[in-house]
Short mmCIF file of C-alpha atoms in Angstrom, two decimals:
data_model
loop_
_atom_site.label_atom_id
_atom_site.label_comp_id
_atom_site.label_asym_id
_atom_site.label_seq_id
_atom_site.Cartn_x
_atom_site.Cartn_y
_atom_site.Cartn_z
CA MET A 1 11.54 -13.81 -82.23
CA THR A 2 9.41 -11.67 -79.90
CA LEU A 3 6.52 -13.21 -77.79
CA SER A 4 3.83 -11.60 -80.02
CA GLN A 5 5.46 -12.91 -83.23
CA GLU A 6 5.51 -16.45 -81.76
CA ILE A 7 1.82 -16.05 -80.89
CA GLN A 8 0.91 -14.92 -84.51
CA LYS A 9 2.50 -18.21 -85.63
CA ARG A 10 0.33 -20.61 -83.55
CA ARG A 11 -2.91 -22.36 -84.50
CA THR A 12 -4.46 -24.79 -82.12
CA PHE A 13 -7.55 -26.83 -83.16
CA ALA A 14 -9.34 -30.09 -82.54
CA ILE A 15 -11.06 -32.32 -85.01
CA ILE A 16 -14.44 -33.45 -83.81
CA ALA A 17 -17.30 -35.61 -85.39
CA HIS A 18 -19.66 -38.53 -85.02
CA PRO A 19 -18.08 -42.00 -84.99
CA ASP A 20 -16.63 -43.06 -88.43
CA ALA A 21 -17.07 -39.69 -90.20
CA GLY A 22 -13.35 -39.88 -90.87
CA LYS A 23 -11.58 -37.72 -88.18
CA THR A 24 -8.47 -39.95 -87.70
CA THR A 25 -8.05 -40.35 -91.49
CA LEU A 26 -8.24 -36.59 -92.00
CA THR A 27 -5.71 -36.12 -89.18
CA GLU A 28 -3.37 -38.49 -90.95
CA LYS A 29 -3.73 -36.59 -94.19
CA LEU A 30 -3.19 -33.13 -92.50
CA LEU A 31 0.12 -34.57 -91.20
CA LEU A 32 0.99 -35.89 -94.71
CA PHE A 33 0.35 -32.45 -96.31
CA GLY A 34 2.15 -30.70 -93.47
CA GLY A 35 5.17 -32.77 -94.07
CA ALA A 36 5.21 -34.41 -90.62
CA ILE A 37 5.05 -37.97 -92.17
CA LYS A 38 5.99 -39.42 -95.58
CA THR A 39 3.40 -42.06 -96.13
CA ALA A 40 0.04 -42.30 -94.53
CA GLY A 41 -1.25 -45.20 -92.62
CA ALA A 42 -4.78 -46.54 -92.55
CA VAL A 43 -7.34 -46.98 -89.76
CA LYS A 44 -8.53 -50.42 -91.13
CA SER A 45 -7.12 -51.98 -94.30
CA ASN A 46 -5.94 -55.36 -95.56
CA LYS A 47 -3.30 -53.98 -97.94
CA ILE A 48 -1.85 -51.25 -95.65
CA ASP A 49 0.00 -52.47 -92.65
CA THR A 50 0.95 -49.25 -91.01
CA ALA A 51 -1.63 -47.99 -88.50
CA THR A 52 -2.36 -44.19 -88.34
CA LYS A 53 -0.28 -42.02 -86.15
CA SER A 54 -2.97 -40.90 -83.82
CA ASP A 55 -4.52 -44.27 -83.03
CA TRP A 56 -1.40 -45.67 -81.33
CA MET A 57 -2.89 -47.54 -78.31
CA GLU A 58 -3.26 -51.32 -78.73
CA ILE A 59 -6.99 -51.30 -78.19
CA GLU A 60 -7.36 -48.54 -80.94
CA LYS A 61 -5.45 -50.61 -83.39
CA GLN A 62 -7.48 -53.74 -82.82
CA ARG A 63 -10.88 -52.12 -83.03
CA GLY A 64 -10.25 -49.32 -85.56
CA ILE A 65 -11.78 -46.68 -83.25
CA SER A 66 -10.21 -43.75 -81.18
CA VAL A 67 -10.35 -44.07 -77.50
CA ALA A 68 -8.39 -41.23 -76.28
CA THR A 69 -7.47 -37.74 -77.61
CA SER A 70 -3.93 -37.68 -79.13
CA VAL A 71 -1.94 -34.52 -79.82
CA MET A 72 0.17 -33.76 -82.82
CA GLY A 73 2.36 -30.71 -83.72
CA PHE A 74 3.75 -29.85 -87.07
CA GLU A 75 4.95 -26.92 -89.06
CA TYR A 76 3.20 -25.77 -92.35
CA ARG A 77 4.27 -22.66 -94.27
CA ASP A 78 5.89 -21.13 -91.34
CA ILE A 79 2.80 -21.64 -89.16
CA LYS A 80 3.19 -23.95 -86.10
CA ILE A 81 -0.17 -26.16 -86.09
CA ASN A 82 -1.18 -27.97 -82.98
CA LEU A 83 -3.76 -30.63 -83.86
CA LEU A 84 -5.82 -32.73 -81.51
CA ASP A 85 -7.64 -35.77 -82.79
CA THR A 86 -10.53 -36.68 -80.44
CA PRO A 87 -12.72 -39.80 -80.08
CA GLY A 88 -16.12 -39.68 -81.70
CA HIS A 89 -17.89 -42.35 -79.50
CA GLN A 90 -20.34 -40.96 -76.93
CA ASP A 91 -18.66 -43.18 -74.26
CA PHE A 92 -15.60 -41.00 -74.51
CA ALA A 93 -17.26 -37.76 -74.76
CA GLU A 94 -15.84 -36.56 -71.48
CA ASP A 95 -12.35 -36.69 -73.09
CA THR A 96 -13.60 -34.69 -76.03
CA TYR A 97 -15.38 -32.11 -73.99
CA ARG A 98 -12.17 -31.47 -71.96
CA THR A 99 -10.08 -31.20 -75.07
CA LEU A 100 -12.51 -28.51 -76.36
CA THR A 101 -11.55 -26.38 -73.41
CA ALA A 102 -7.85 -26.37 -74.67
CA VAL A 103 -8.32 -25.28 -78.30
CA ASP A 104 -9.09 -22.08 -80.13
CA SER A 105 -11.02 -23.44 -83.03
CA VAL A 106 -12.60 -26.69 -84.36
CA ILE A 107 -12.86 -28.63 -87.55
CA MET A 108 -16.10 -30.67 -87.66
CA VAL A 109 -16.13 -33.60 -90.02
CA ILE A 110 -19.45 -34.74 -91.57
CA ASP A 111 -20.06 -37.84 -93.68
CA CYS A 112 -21.60 -36.93 -97.04
CA VAL A 113 -23.64 -40.24 -97.05
CA LYS A 114 -25.09 -40.01 -93.58
CA GLY A 115 -25.23 -36.16 -93.09
CA VAL A 116 -25.51 -34.60 -89.61
CA GLU A 117 -25.62 -37.17 -86.85
CA ILE A 118 -26.57 -37.11 -83.21
CA GLN A 119 -23.21 -36.80 -81.74
CA THR A 120 -22.32 -33.96 -84.18
CA GLU A 121 -25.31 -31.91 -82.85
CA LYS A 122 -24.19 -32.61 -79.20
CA LEU A 123 -20.66 -31.38 -79.87
CA MET A 124 -21.92 -28.42 -81.75
CA GLU A 125 -23.82 -27.33 -78.71
CA VAL A 126 -20.64 -27.30 -76.74
CA CYS A 127 -18.92 -25.21 -79.27
CA ARG A 128 -21.83 -22.82 -79.33
CA MET A 129 -21.57 -22.44 -75.50
CA ARG A 130 -18.03 -21.45 -75.76
CA LYS A 131 -18.33 -19.45 -78.99
CA THR A 132 -15.68 -21.56 -80.60
CA PRO A 133 -15.20 -20.90 -84.42
CA VAL A 134 -16.20 -24.05 -86.54
CA ILE A 135 -15.06 -25.13 -89.96
CA CYS A 136 -17.00 -27.90 -91.59
CA PHE A 137 -15.28 -30.48 -93.78
CA ILE A 138 -17.80 -32.78 -95.71
CA ASN A 139 -15.87 -35.96 -96.11
CA LYS A 140 -16.15 -39.17 -98.22
CA LEU A 141 -17.15 -37.71 -101.53
CA ASP A 142 -15.43 -40.78 -103.17
CA ARG A 143 -18.81 -42.55 -102.28
CA GLU A 144 -22.18 -41.94 -103.68
CA GLY A 145 -23.62 -39.45 -101.16
CA ARG A 146 -26.31 -36.83 -100.91
CA ASP A 147 -26.53 -33.67 -103.01
CA PRO A 148 -24.10 -30.99 -101.77
CA TYR A 149 -26.99 -28.33 -101.63
CA ASP A 150 -29.11 -30.67 -99.44
CA LEU A 151 -26.12 -31.22 -97.13
CA LEU A 152 -25.53 -27.41 -96.73
CA ASP A 153 -29.19 -26.93 -95.87
CA GLU A 154 -29.07 -29.77 -93.34
CA VAL A 155 -26.01 -28.32 -91.62
CA GLU A 156 -27.73 -24.83 -91.32
CA GLU A 157 -30.91 -26.27 -89.98
CA LYS A 158 -29.67 -28.96 -87.65
CA LEU A 159 -26.62 -27.28 -86.32
CA ASN A 160 -28.19 -23.87 -86.11
CA ILE A 161 -25.43 -21.90 -87.86
CA SER A 162 -25.08 -20.05 -91.16
CA VAL A 163 -22.84 -21.82 -93.73
CA ARG A 164 -20.69 -20.42 -96.54
CA PRO A 165 -19.05 -22.97 -98.91
CA LEU A 166 -15.31 -22.20 -99.65
CA SER A 167 -14.67 -25.17 -101.91
CA TRP A 168 -16.93 -27.13 -104.33
CA PRO A 169 -16.93 -30.77 -105.50
CA ILE A 170 -16.92 -31.65 -109.25
CA GLY A 171 -19.04 -34.86 -109.45
CA MET A 172 -19.40 -37.53 -106.75
CA GLY A 173 -18.73 -41.22 -106.09
CA LYS A 174 -17.20 -43.04 -109.02
CA SER A 175 -17.31 -39.74 -111.13
CA PHE A 176 -15.70 -37.54 -108.49
CA LYS A 177 -13.09 -35.39 -110.32
CA GLY A 178 -11.80 -32.97 -107.67
CA VAL A 179 -12.48 -29.79 -105.68
CA TYR A 180 -12.72 -26.20 -106.82
CA ASN A 181 -11.37 -23.62 -104.39
CA LEU A 182 -13.88 -20.86 -104.12
CA PHE A 183 -11.74 -18.90 -101.49
CA ASP A 184 -8.74 -18.66 -103.94
CA GLN A 185 -10.81 -19.21 -107.08
CA LYS A 186 -8.63 -21.90 -108.55
CA LEU A 187 -8.81 -25.56 -109.37
CA ASN A 188 -6.16 -28.35 -108.64
CA LEU A 189 -6.61 -31.55 -110.59
CA PHE A 190 -4.52 -34.54 -109.81
CA THR A 191 -4.52 -38.38 -109.65
CA PRO A 192 -5.79 -39.64 -106.29
CA SER A 193 -3.44 -41.66 -104.03
CA GLN A 194 -4.19 -43.21 -100.66
CA ARG A 195 -0.72 -43.17 -99.27
CA LYS A 196 1.53 -40.36 -100.80
CA LEU A 197 1.41 -36.92 -102.27
CA SER A 198 1.12 -36.87 -106.07
CA ASP A 199 3.31 -34.55 -108.15
CA ASP A 200 1.21 -34.30 -111.30
CA ARG A 201 -1.34 -31.59 -110.96
CA ALA A 202 -3.06 -29.09 -113.33
CA VAL A 203 -3.81 -25.72 -111.99
CA PHE A 204 -6.51 -23.50 -113.36
CA GLU A 205 -7.00 -19.86 -112.45
CA ASP A 206 -9.80 -19.20 -114.88
CA LEU A 207 -12.95 -21.42 -115.37
CA GLY A 208 -13.44 -20.25 -118.84
CA ASP A 209 -10.38 -22.09 -119.86
CA LYS A 210 -11.05 -24.57 -122.72
CA ARG A 211 -8.45 -27.12 -121.40
CA LEU A 212 -10.93 -27.72 -118.56
CA ASP A 213 -13.43 -29.33 -120.90
CA THR A 214 -10.96 -31.82 -122.24
CA LEU A 215 -9.67 -32.74 -118.77
CA ILE A 216 -12.95 -33.38 -116.94
CA GLY A 217 -15.40 -33.56 -119.75
CA GLN A 218 -17.76 -30.82 -121.14
CA SER A 219 -20.77 -31.65 -119.02
CA TYR A 220 -18.87 -31.63 -115.68
CA ALA A 221 -17.14 -28.35 -116.69
CA ASP A 222 -20.41 -26.63 -117.54
CA GLN A 223 -22.09 -27.89 -114.27
CA LEU A 224 -19.14 -26.50 -112.25
CA ARG A 225 -19.41 -23.05 -113.97
CA GLU A 226 -23.22 -23.04 -113.18
CA ASP A 227 -22.63 -24.09 -109.68
CA VAL A 228 -19.94 -21.46 -108.99
CA GLU A 229 -22.17 -18.75 -110.44
CA LEU A 230 -25.06 -19.84 -108.31
CA ILE A 231 -23.16 -19.94 -105.05
CA GLU A 232 -21.60 -16.49 -105.56
CA GLY A 233 -25.03 -15.32 -106.19
CA VAL A 234 -26.92 -16.93 -103.29
CA TYR A 235 -24.36 -16.68 -100.49
CA PRO A 236 -23.06 -13.41 -99.17
CA ASP A 237 -19.31 -12.83 -99.36
CA PHE A 238 -17.29 -14.67 -96.80
CA ASP A 239 -16.54 -12.45 -93.80
CA PRO A 240 -13.59 -13.86 -91.53
CA THR A 241 -14.82 -11.76 -88.45
CA GLU A 242 -18.25 -13.50 -88.49
CA TYR A 243 -16.53 -16.83 -88.58
CA LEU A 244 -14.14 -15.81 -85.66
CA GLU A 245 -17.30 -14.86 -83.56
CA GLY A 246 -18.82 -18.39 -84.26
CA LYS A 247 -21.67 -17.14 -86.40
CA VAL A 248 -20.70 -18.56 -89.81
CA ALA A 249 -19.17 -21.96 -90.58
CA PRO A 250 -17.12 -22.19 -93.81
CA VAL A 251 -17.66 -25.41 -95.59
CA PHE A 252 -15.03 -27.52 -97.56
CA PHE A 253 -15.78 -30.70 -99.41
CA GLY A 254 -13.36 -33.43 -99.98
CA SER A 255 -12.29 -37.10 -99.61
CA ALA A 256 -9.77 -37.63 -96.87
CA VAL A 257 -8.86 -41.16 -97.99
CA ASN A 258 -7.93 -39.93 -101.53
CA ASN A 259 -6.32 -36.60 -100.45
CA PHE A 260 -8.97 -34.62 -102.27
CA GLY A 261 -9.88 -31.23 -100.78
CA ILE A 262 -7.29 -31.34 -97.92
CA ASN A 263 -4.93 -28.80 -99.46
CA GLU A 264 -7.77 -26.39 -100.19
CA MET A 265 -8.93 -26.53 -96.52
CA LEU A 266 -5.38 -26.40 -94.89
CA ASP A 267 -4.36 -23.32 -97.04
CA THR A 268 -7.47 -21.44 -96.17
CA PHE A 269 -7.32 -22.61 -92.55
CA ILE A 270 -3.92 -21.04 -91.78
CA LYS A 271 -5.22 -17.72 -93.34
CA ILE A 272 -8.49 -17.43 -91.39
CA ALA A 273 -8.10 -19.56 -88.27
CA PRO A 274 -7.92 -17.70 -84.96
CA LYS A 275 -4.55 -17.16 -83.16
CA PRO A 276 -4.33 -18.06 -79.42
CA LYS A 277 -7.15 -16.13 -77.62
CA SER A 278 -7.71 -14.74 -74.19
CA ARG A 279 -8.86 -17.06 -71.50
CA ASN A 280 -11.11 -16.52 -68.42
CA THR A 281 -9.96 -17.33 -64.94
CA GLU A 282 -12.15 -17.09 -61.91
CA GLU A 283 -10.40 -13.84 -60.99
CA ARG A 284 -9.78 -12.04 -64.33
CA GLU A 285 -9.26 -12.40 -68.09
CA VAL A 286 -5.67 -13.53 -69.17
CA ALA A 287 -4.43 -12.26 -72.52
CA PRO A 288 -1.89 -14.43 -74.38
CA ASP A 289 0.73 -11.64 -74.86
CA GLU A 290 1.10 -11.02 -71.06
CA LYS A 291 4.73 -11.38 -69.88
CA ASN A 292 4.04 -13.88 -66.99
CA PHE A 293 3.41 -17.53 -67.80
CA SER A 294 0.04 -19.26 -67.10
CA GLY A 295 -1.52 -22.49 -68.28
CA PHE A 296 -3.79 -25.34 -67.33
CA ILE A 297 -3.91 -29.16 -67.37
CA PHE A 298 -6.65 -30.64 -69.44
CA LYS A 299 -5.70 -34.24 -69.74
CA ILE A 300 -3.54 -36.98 -68.07
CA HIS A 301 -2.40 -40.18 -69.68
CA ALA A 302 -0.56 -43.06 -68.11
CA ASN A 303 1.81 -45.48 -69.70
CA MET A 304 2.18 -43.83 -73.11
CA ASP A 305 5.33 -45.78 -73.37
CA PRO A 306 4.63 -49.45 -72.34
CA ASN A 307 8.32 -49.94 -71.29
CA HIS A 308 8.19 -47.23 -68.55
CA ARG A 309 5.53 -46.76 -66.05
CA ASN A 310 4.94 -43.03 -66.54
CA ARG A 311 2.29 -40.44 -66.33
CA ILE A 312 2.11 -37.51 -68.65
CA ALA A 313 0.05 -34.47 -67.99
CA PHE A 314 -0.92 -32.26 -70.93
CA LEU A 315 -0.56 -28.59 -70.37
CA ARG A 316 -2.11 -25.87 -72.57
CA ILE A 317 -0.19 -22.61 -72.38
CA CYS A 318 -2.30 -19.56 -72.05
CA SER A 319 0.03 -16.66 -71.73
CA GLY A 320 3.76 -15.76 -71.46
CA LYS A 321 6.67 -18.30 -72.17
CA PHE A 322 7.05 -21.71 -70.50
CA GLU A 323 10.67 -22.67 -69.82
CA ARG A 324 12.18 -26.08 -68.80
CA ASN A 325 13.68 -26.29 -65.25
CA LYS A 326 11.97 -23.15 -64.01
CA PRO A 327 9.86 -23.42 -60.87
CA TYR A 328 6.21 -22.60 -61.26
CA ASN A 329 3.47 -21.94 -58.83
CA HIS A 330 1.00 -24.88 -58.55
CA VAL A 331 -2.19 -23.06 -57.52
CA ARG A 332 -3.93 -26.05 -55.86
CA GLY A 333 -0.80 -27.46 -54.24
CA THR A 334 1.44 -26.27 -51.49
CA LYS A 335 4.89 -26.29 -53.12
CA PRO A 336 6.26 -24.96 -56.35
CA LEU A 337 6.84 -27.55 -59.14
CA ARG A 338 9.79 -27.71 -61.54
CA PHE A 339 9.86 -29.87 -64.76
CA SER A 340 13.08 -31.00 -66.26
CA ASN A 341 11.39 -33.30 -68.77
CA VAL A 342 9.01 -31.32 -71.06
CA THR A 343 7.99 -32.80 -74.36
CA SER A 344 6.25 -31.78 -77.58
CA PHE A 345 4.06 -34.46 -79.12
CA MET A 346 3.67 -36.38 -82.16
CA ALA A 347 0.96 -38.76 -81.00
CA GLN A 348 3.09 -41.42 -79.11
CA ASP A 349 6.54 -40.08 -80.22
CA LYS A 350 7.87 -37.21 -78.06
CA GLU A 351 10.82 -34.76 -78.34
CA ILE A 352 12.26 -32.67 -75.50
CA VAL A 353 11.52 -28.90 -75.81
CA ASP A 354 13.21 -25.99 -73.81
CA GLU A 355 10.51 -23.40 -74.30
CA ALA A 356 6.90 -23.26 -75.34
CA PHE A 357 4.47 -20.33 -76.24
CA PRO A 358 0.84 -19.52 -75.88
CA GLY A 359 -1.26 -21.97 -77.85
CA ASP A 360 1.28 -24.73 -77.56
CA ILE A 361 0.46 -28.02 -75.85
CA VAL A 362 3.33 -29.79 -73.94
CA GLY A 363 3.59 -32.93 -71.87
CA LEU A 364 4.90 -32.82 -68.35
CA TYR A 365 6.15 -36.03 -66.64
CA ASP A 366 4.30 -36.13 -63.47
CA THR A 367 4.66 -38.23 -60.37
CA GLY A 368 1.16 -37.68 -59.05
CA ASN A 369 0.99 -34.02 -58.10
CA LEU A 370 -1.08 -32.85 -60.95
CA LYS A 371 -4.76 -33.24 -61.66
CA ILE A 372 -7.04 -32.43 -64.48
CA GLY A 373 -8.15 -28.80 -64.29
CA ASP A 374 -4.99 -27.70 -62.28
CA THR A 375 -3.47 -24.21 -63.03
CA LEU A 376 0.23 -23.48 -63.16
CA THR A 377 1.42 -19.77 -63.15
CA ASP A 378 4.46 -17.52 -62.67
CA GLY A 379 3.36 -16.79 -59.17
CA GLU A 380 -0.18 -15.32 -59.26
CA ASN A 381 -2.94 -17.37 -57.67
CA MET A 382 -5.73 -17.85 -60.18
CA ASN A 383 -7.77 -20.76 -61.53
CA PHE A 384 -8.85 -21.28 -65.12
CA LYS A 385 -12.47 -22.25 -65.38
CA GLY A 386 -14.68 -24.41 -67.55
CA ILE A 387 -13.28 -27.90 -67.35
CA PRO A 388 -16.23 -30.14 -66.88
CA SER A 389 -16.68 -33.22 -64.81
CA PHE A 390 -19.64 -35.54 -65.16
CA SER A 391 -21.81 -37.57 -62.83
CA PRO A 392 -21.46 -41.13 -63.92
CA GLU A 393 -24.64 -42.97 -65.30
CA ILE A 394 -23.55 -46.62 -65.25
CA PHE A 395 -22.15 -48.49 -62.14
CA ARG A 396 -20.35 -51.80 -61.98
CA GLU A 397 -18.72 -53.46 -59.18
CA VAL A 398 -14.96 -54.53 -59.73
CA VAL A 399 -14.37 -58.39 -59.18
CA ASN A 400 -10.77 -59.36 -58.87
CA LYS A 401 -10.16 -62.63 -60.79
CA ASP A 402 -6.61 -63.17 -59.49
CA ALA A 403 -5.96 -62.76 -55.80
CA MET A 404 -2.29 -62.67 -56.22
CA LYS A 405 -2.44 -59.56 -58.34
CA THR A 406 -4.35 -57.37 -55.85
CA LYS A 407 -1.57 -54.81 -55.58
CA GLN A 408 -1.21 -54.37 -59.36
CA LEU A 409 -5.02 -54.06 -59.52
CA GLU A 410 -5.10 -51.25 -56.98
CA LYS A 411 -2.18 -49.42 -58.58
CA GLY A 412 -3.83 -49.74 -62.01
CA LEU A 413 -7.32 -48.60 -60.93
CA LYS A 414 -5.70 -45.61 -59.10
CA GLN A 415 -3.72 -44.39 -62.15
CA LEU A 416 -6.51 -44.98 -64.71
CA MET A 417 -8.92 -42.92 -62.45
CA GLU A 418 -6.51 -40.08 -62.26
CA GLU A 419 -6.51 -39.92 -66.02
CA GLY A 420 -10.29 -39.33 -65.67
CA VAL A 421 -11.32 -42.31 -67.71
CA ALA A 422 -13.96 -43.14 -65.10
CA GLN A 423 -14.73 -42.51 -61.34
CA LEU A 424 -13.93 -45.04 -58.62
CA PHE A 425 -16.07 -45.20 -55.28
CA THR A 426 -15.14 -47.35 -52.48
CA PHE A 427 -17.91 -48.35 -50.01
CA ASP A 428 -17.33 -47.79 -46.28
CA MET A 429 -18.96 -51.11 -45.59
CA GLY A 430 -16.95 -54.07 -46.77
CA SER A 431 -14.69 -51.71 -48.89
CA ARG A 432 -16.20 -52.90 -52.18
CA LYS A 433 -14.98 -51.03 -55.14
CA VAL A 434 -17.49 -49.67 -57.66
CA VAL A 435 -16.56 -47.99 -61.01
CA GLY A 436 -18.86 -45.46 -62.56
CA THR A 437 -18.72 -44.37 -66.17
CA VAL A 438 -20.58 -42.27 -68.72
CA GLY A 439 -20.71 -45.06 -71.31
CA GLN A 440 -20.54 -48.89 -71.71
CA LEU A 441 -17.47 -49.01 -73.88
CA GLN A 442 -15.42 -47.53 -71.15
CA PHE A 443 -15.59 -50.65 -69.05
CA GLU A 444 -14.15 -52.81 -71.88
CA VAL A 445 -11.22 -50.24 -72.21
CA ILE A 446 -10.46 -50.34 -68.50
CA GLN A 447 -10.65 -54.06 -68.45
CA PHE A 448 -8.28 -54.27 -71.53
CA ARG A 449 -5.75 -51.65 -70.13
CA LEU A 450 -5.65 -53.35 -66.73
CA LYS A 451 -4.82 -56.61 -68.28
CA ASN A 452 -2.46 -55.04 -70.93
CA GLU A 453 -0.53 -52.51 -68.90
CA TYR A 454 -0.73 -53.83 -65.25
CA ASN A 455 -1.38 -57.62 -65.83
CA ALA A 456 -4.50 -57.65 -63.58
CA THR A 457 -7.51 -59.55 -64.56
CA VAL A 458 -10.91 -58.17 -63.51
CA GLU A 459 -14.61 -58.54 -64.39
CA PHE A 460 -17.40 -56.08 -63.76
CA SER A 461 -20.64 -57.14 -62.27
CA PRO A 462 -23.62 -54.87 -62.80
CA MET A 463 -25.07 -52.99 -59.87
CA ASN A 464 -28.49 -51.47 -59.34
CA LEU A 465 -27.64 -47.86 -58.81
CA TYR A 466 -29.28 -44.65 -60.05
CA LYS A 467 -26.85 -41.79 -59.19
CA ALA A 468 -23.73 -40.98 -57.11
CA CYS A 469 -24.38 -37.76 -55.17
CA TRP A 470 -21.59 -35.90 -53.36
CA ILE A 471 -22.94 -34.75 -49.88
CA SER A 472 -22.00 -31.80 -47.79
CA SER A 473 -23.59 -29.82 -44.95
CA SER A 474 -23.00 -26.76 -42.88
CA ASP A 475 -24.05 -28.66 -39.85
CA LYS A 476 -21.36 -31.19 -38.98
CA LYS A 477 -23.47 -33.06 -36.46
CA GLN A 478 -26.23 -33.60 -39.01
CA LEU A 479 -23.71 -34.82 -41.55
CA GLU A 480 -22.33 -37.41 -39.17
CA GLU A 481 -25.76 -38.60 -38.18
CA PHE A 482 -26.71 -39.00 -41.83
CA VAL A 483 -23.52 -40.95 -42.57
CA ARG A 484 -24.32 -43.24 -39.62
CA SER A 485 -27.78 -43.99 -40.55
CA LYS A 486 -27.22 -44.51 -44.27
CA ASN A 487 -23.88 -46.33 -43.74
CA ARG A 488 -24.78 -49.09 -46.27
CA HIS A 489 -24.99 -46.58 -49.07
CA ILE A 490 -22.03 -44.40 -48.23
CA ALA A 491 -18.88 -44.40 -50.27
CA ARG A 492 -15.83 -42.24 -50.81
CA ASP A 493 -14.38 -41.03 -54.12
CA LYS A 494 -10.61 -41.12 -55.10
CA ASP A 495 -10.13 -37.86 -53.14
CA GLY A 496 -11.88 -39.10 -50.03
CA LYS A 497 -14.88 -37.05 -50.37
CA LEU A 498 -18.20 -38.48 -49.04
CA VAL A 499 -20.61 -39.80 -51.71
CA PHE A 500 -24.15 -41.16 -51.21
CA MET A 501 -25.06 -43.95 -53.65
CA ALA A 502 -28.83 -43.76 -54.48
CA GLU A 503 -30.54 -46.77 -55.87
CA THR A 504 -33.65 -45.28 -57.44
CA LYS A 505 -34.76 -41.81 -58.36
CA SER A 506 -37.84 -41.85 -56.12
CA TRP A 507 -35.86 -43.07 -53.09
CA LEU A 508 -33.19 -40.31 -53.62
CA GLN A 509 -36.14 -37.79 -53.65
CA MET A 510 -37.40 -39.23 -50.42
CA VAL A 511 -34.02 -39.03 -48.72
CA GLN A 512 -33.59 -35.40 -49.85
CA ASP A 513 -37.01 -34.53 -48.40
CA ASN A 514 -36.21 -36.29 -44.99
CA TYR A 515 -32.88 -34.60 -44.51
CA PRO A 516 -33.34 -30.87 -45.67
CA GLU A 517 -30.06 -29.76 -44.12
CA ILE A 518 -28.00 -32.20 -46.24
CA GLU A 519 -26.84 -30.80 -49.62
CA PHE A 520 -26.71 -33.34 -52.58
CA HIS A 521 -24.38 -32.39 -55.54
CA PHE A 522 -24.20 -34.17 -58.88
CA THR A 523 -20.71 -33.19 -59.75
CA SER A 524 -17.68 -33.31 -57.49
CA GLU A 525 -16.75 -29.66 -57.95
CA PHE A 526 -18.93 -27.66 -55.52
#
């Protein structure tokens, strides 16, 4: 196959939503329909023992929440789909924002009982900034939720985007019968199952068919005919180009836990979703069908396999063809890197691949050369832009509970910080270690993983800090003077850059006024 044919086959997307809208369950069912797994696991269930594929970390199984983005690739009808399941909790938003830089489109899951929630609005803003195409999936129709028309209005109003339903529910809650596909104008009726695909299905091409009345009952059949007529009358015809420009969001209804509505969405998705797009670097725009390879690292994960201490860097390929064992230019580094161990993902399970194409996401075994945001190329020096890093908001001091395990603790902290889980600051005075995060839950994850993966026991004691500011100055003498006078409040981050730890907002303001020639930055990339 030629490069352009390989590119035509690829679809890369992320699933995003507010916590508990059903992202991980939807991911699991997409894998089931894509033939990647035979029976589906459950996030939390007493009867079903198997956990879901994408929540494989120990802490994720215990709490029933996603903590880190996981990557899954599968084939469906000759299309290679790369799917990323992201965490919903605001505490891990940083991981989700980084993931959004590596995908071409997004499926946003909305709970039909709760409607649009806060985190959904924040994520939508990020998509709008990047003009990412969005598909809405309204989930949990097996519960008594809100009226479908009300939900559509709320999505338009709160997320500030036009909608166009492409499938429509019949009934809701206990009386939920199935989903009518408006895009292909046909109806699939089948018995719901939580684990497997069912074989018995009735397919209707024409809504005037009398068999429909006997199968779902006359009142539901009449209601459906009325609804379909109303929708076709009220909403303009669906225009794929408007969706690709991020102006219109197609809406699908369904119940991920019972397999309803998934097929309709997946079939439509592979027809309309964008192929790998061009990306901007600081120097120029890179088209996917260029001959030379380029790509960037958007995530690093340590210890995916508990038996081996390894670090895997996730690479999104933007152009050209990536080959195993070929030396590539590492733009930030000094020497070229060659990767003999290149894997494709199915959450935690990996297989070795020899080549990969634009849109694919592969794992590179890394010994500490790569960082989040690094660019790899065939020789050209350029940097892909737009991978955010945040200034932490909550600070805690690390207290080592087991002096015998100091070495393990230092190694563990270093590796977890390189993953971008949180940021570590070490004070110049007394070398106290302080961890800064965006959310409260991250401390529990760090504590759990240090114990579980490195056998180091820590506690976090609260600190009264307002912000960490990176400092720089064109006048070297002034900078040294500032560092000397404020020695108690000076720390260094993991790269050894100088950081000023401000205790209150007003005090920071005063210091800024007193030292006009020192520049204060709130992100480490300046």
